[in-house]
Amino acid sequence: MKKVHKGEVSKGEEIGVYEPAYISENGFHSIEGYNLMNKKGKYLLYLRTKKDGNYSVLGLYQGKYDLNETSTLKELKKFRSYEDVQDREYLGDEVEHFNKLKKENLKKYTQ
C-alpha cells in the first residue's frame, strides 16, 4: 500500500483483496466485466472490509482503476482467450461509464 486516502490501512501495509473474477480450466469467469489486477498495474482502489480482515473491490468496475493505463478504453467486441485481454483494464459493456469515472477519479486523486 503506497497511499491511503481514507480508512484504517497504514502506508506500506500489505492487504488481501478478493477479486470478482477467476481463471479455471473452463476459461475466464468474471462479474460485470471485472478484470483481474496484474503485477504491472498501479491501482487506485475503492475497498470494503470483509469479516476476515481482507478487502473486496467496492462497485466492481467502479472500484478499480489502473493508473498506468492512460488511454481511453474502446468497446470490446469478442476475445478468444484470456491472454488476449489480460492487460485490459475492464471487459464489460459499460465502457463509456468506466472511462468517465476513471477520468474523474484520476483528476481527484492523482494531482
Tab-separated table of C-alpha atoms in Angstrom:
chain	number	residue	atom	x	y	z
A	1	MET	CA	0.000	0.000	0.000
A	2	LYS	CA	1.584	3.248	-1.118
A	3	LYS	CA	-1.049	5.808	-0.147
A	4	VAL	CA	-4.366	5.699	1.694
A	5	HIS	CA	-6.891	8.484	1.110
A	6	LYS	CA	-9.417	7.207	3.630
A	7	GLY	CA	-9.509	4.278	6.028
A	8	GLU	CA	-7.514	2.381	8.599
A	9	VAL	CA	-4.706	0.930	6.472
A	10	SER	CA	-1.159	2.114	7.116
A	11	LYS	CA	1.208	3.146	4.353
A	12	GLY	CA	3.389	0.166	3.447
A	13	GLU	CA	0.954	-2.376	4.911
A	14	GLU	CA	0.180	-5.397	2.750
A	15	ILE	CA	-3.507	-6.285	2.393
A	16	GLY	CA	-5.523	-9.111	0.832
A	17	VAL	CA	-8.084	-8.186	-1.829
A	18	TYR	CA	-10.788	-10.522	-3.129
A	19	GLU	CA	-11.461	-10.009	-6.818
A	20	PRO	CA	-14.754	-10.929	-8.531
A	21	ALA	CA	-13.096	-12.924	-11.332
A	22	TYR	CA	-11.062	-16.108	-11.707
A	23	ILE	CA	-9.449	-18.398	-14.244
A	24	SER	CA	-10.288	-22.097	-14.324
A	25	GLU	CA	-9.671	-24.924	-16.777
A	26	ASN	CA	-13.022	-23.915	-18.336
A	27	GLY	CA	-11.821	-20.377	-19.070
A	28	PHE	CA	-12.072	-16.918	-17.572
A	29	HIS	CA	-15.043	-16.054	-15.331
A	30	SER	CA	-15.949	-12.505	-14.349
A	31	ILE	CA	-18.732	-10.498	-12.743
A	32	GLU	CA	-19.788	-7.351	-14.638
A	33	GLY	CA	-16.683	-7.272	-16.837
A	34	TYR	CA	-14.233	-7.039	-13.954
A	35	ASN	CA	-10.688	-7.963	-14.951
A	36	LEU	CA	-8.039	-9.203	-12.543
A	37	MET	CA	-5.285	-6.932	-11.308
A	38	ASN	CA	-1.818	-7.693	-12.640
A	39	LYS	CA	1.692	-7.135	-11.321
A	40	LYS	CA	2.396	-4.364	-13.857
A	41	GLY	CA	-0.554	-2.284	-12.689
A	42	LYS	CA	-0.565	0.576	-10.205
A	43	TYR	CA	-4.116	0.793	-8.885
A	44	LEU	CA	-6.499	3.252	-7.329
A	45	LEU	CA	-8.900	1.027	-5.391
A	46	TYR	CA	-12.158	1.534	-3.536
A	47	LEU	CA	-12.361	-1.263	-0.990
A	48	ARG	CA	-14.761	-2.691	1.547
A	49	THR	CA	-13.574	-4.525	4.668
A	50	LYS	CA	-14.613	-8.172	4.949
A	51	LYS	CA	-15.197	-10.025	8.229
A	52	ASP	CA	-11.962	-11.992	7.783
A	53	GLY	CA	-9.837	-8.823	7.632
A	54	ASN	CA	-9.343	-8.886	3.870
A	55	TYR	CA	-10.991	-6.500	1.409
A	56	SER	CA	-13.217	-6.659	-1.659
A	57	VAL	CA	-13.454	-4.183	-4.523
A	58	LEU	CA	-16.386	-1.832	-3.994
A	59	GLY	CA	-18.598	-1.359	-7.036
A	60	LEU	CA	-16.738	-3.894	-9.207
A	61	TYR	CA	-15.712	-1.928	-12.312
A	62	GLN	CA	-16.309	1.356	-10.452
A	63	GLY	CA	-13.805	0.415	-7.753
A	64	LYS	CA	-10.544	-0.316	-9.584
A	65	TYR	CA	-8.513	1.937	-11.892
A	66	ASP	CA	-5.045	1.183	-13.245
A	67	LEU	CA	-3.060	4.421	-13.037
A	68	ASN	CA	-0.545	3.114	-15.588
A	69	GLU	CA	-3.251	2.865	-18.258
A	70	THR	CA	-3.744	6.351	-19.656
A	71	SER	CA	-5.587	5.606	-22.904
A	72	THR	CA	-9.374	5.647	-23.153
A	73	LEU	CA	-10.884	2.169	-23.407
A	74	LYS	CA	-12.727	1.186	-26.549
A	75	GLU	CA	-15.678	-1.201	-26.597
A	76	LEU	CA	-14.595	-4.840	-26.597
A	77	LYS	CA	-16.430	-6.999	-29.140
A	78	LYS	CA	-15.005	-10.501	-28.678
A	79	PHE	CA	-11.872	-12.210	-27.498
A	80	ARG	CA	-10.606	-15.748	-27.997
A	81	SER	CA	-8.589	-16.260	-24.846
A	82	TYR	CA	-7.790	-14.504	-21.615
A	83	GLU	CA	-4.248	-13.856	-22.882
A	84	ASP	CA	-5.827	-11.537	-25.490
A	85	VAL	CA	-7.272	-9.278	-22.768
A	86	GLN	CA	-5.206	-9.941	-19.646
A	87	ASP	CA	-3.733	-6.424	-19.704
A	88	ARG	CA	-7.054	-4.755	-20.465
A	89	GLU	CA	-8.400	-2.809	-17.508
A	90	TYR	CA	-12.109	-3.594	-17.926
A	91	LEU	CA	-14.002	-6.156	-20.060
A	92	GLY	CA	-17.665	-5.207	-19.656
A	93	ASP	CA	-20.333	-3.320	-21.581
A	94	GLU	CA	-20.201	-0.061	-19.604
A	95	VAL	CA	-17.041	1.257	-21.296
A	96	GLU	CA	-18.291	4.833	-21.630
A	97	HIS	CA	-19.294	4.968	-17.947
A	98	PHE	CA	-15.999	3.355	-16.905
A	99	ASN	CA	-13.987	5.934	-18.898
A	100	LYS	CA	-15.955	8.811	-17.369
A	101	LEU	CA	-15.481	7.524	-13.812
A	102	LYS	CA	-11.790	6.846	-14.347
A	103	LYS	CA	-11.205	10.353	-15.674
A	104	GLU	CA	-12.992	11.875	-12.650
A	105	ASN	CA	-11.060	9.701	-10.184
A	106	LEU	CA	-7.688	10.366	-11.771
A	107	LYS	CA	-8.330	14.085	-11.638
A	108	LYS	CA	-9.337	13.897	-7.974
A	109	TYR	CA	-6.648	11.535	-6.649
A	110	THR	CA	-3.551	11.890	-8.824
A	111	GLN	CA	-2.981	15.649	-8.812
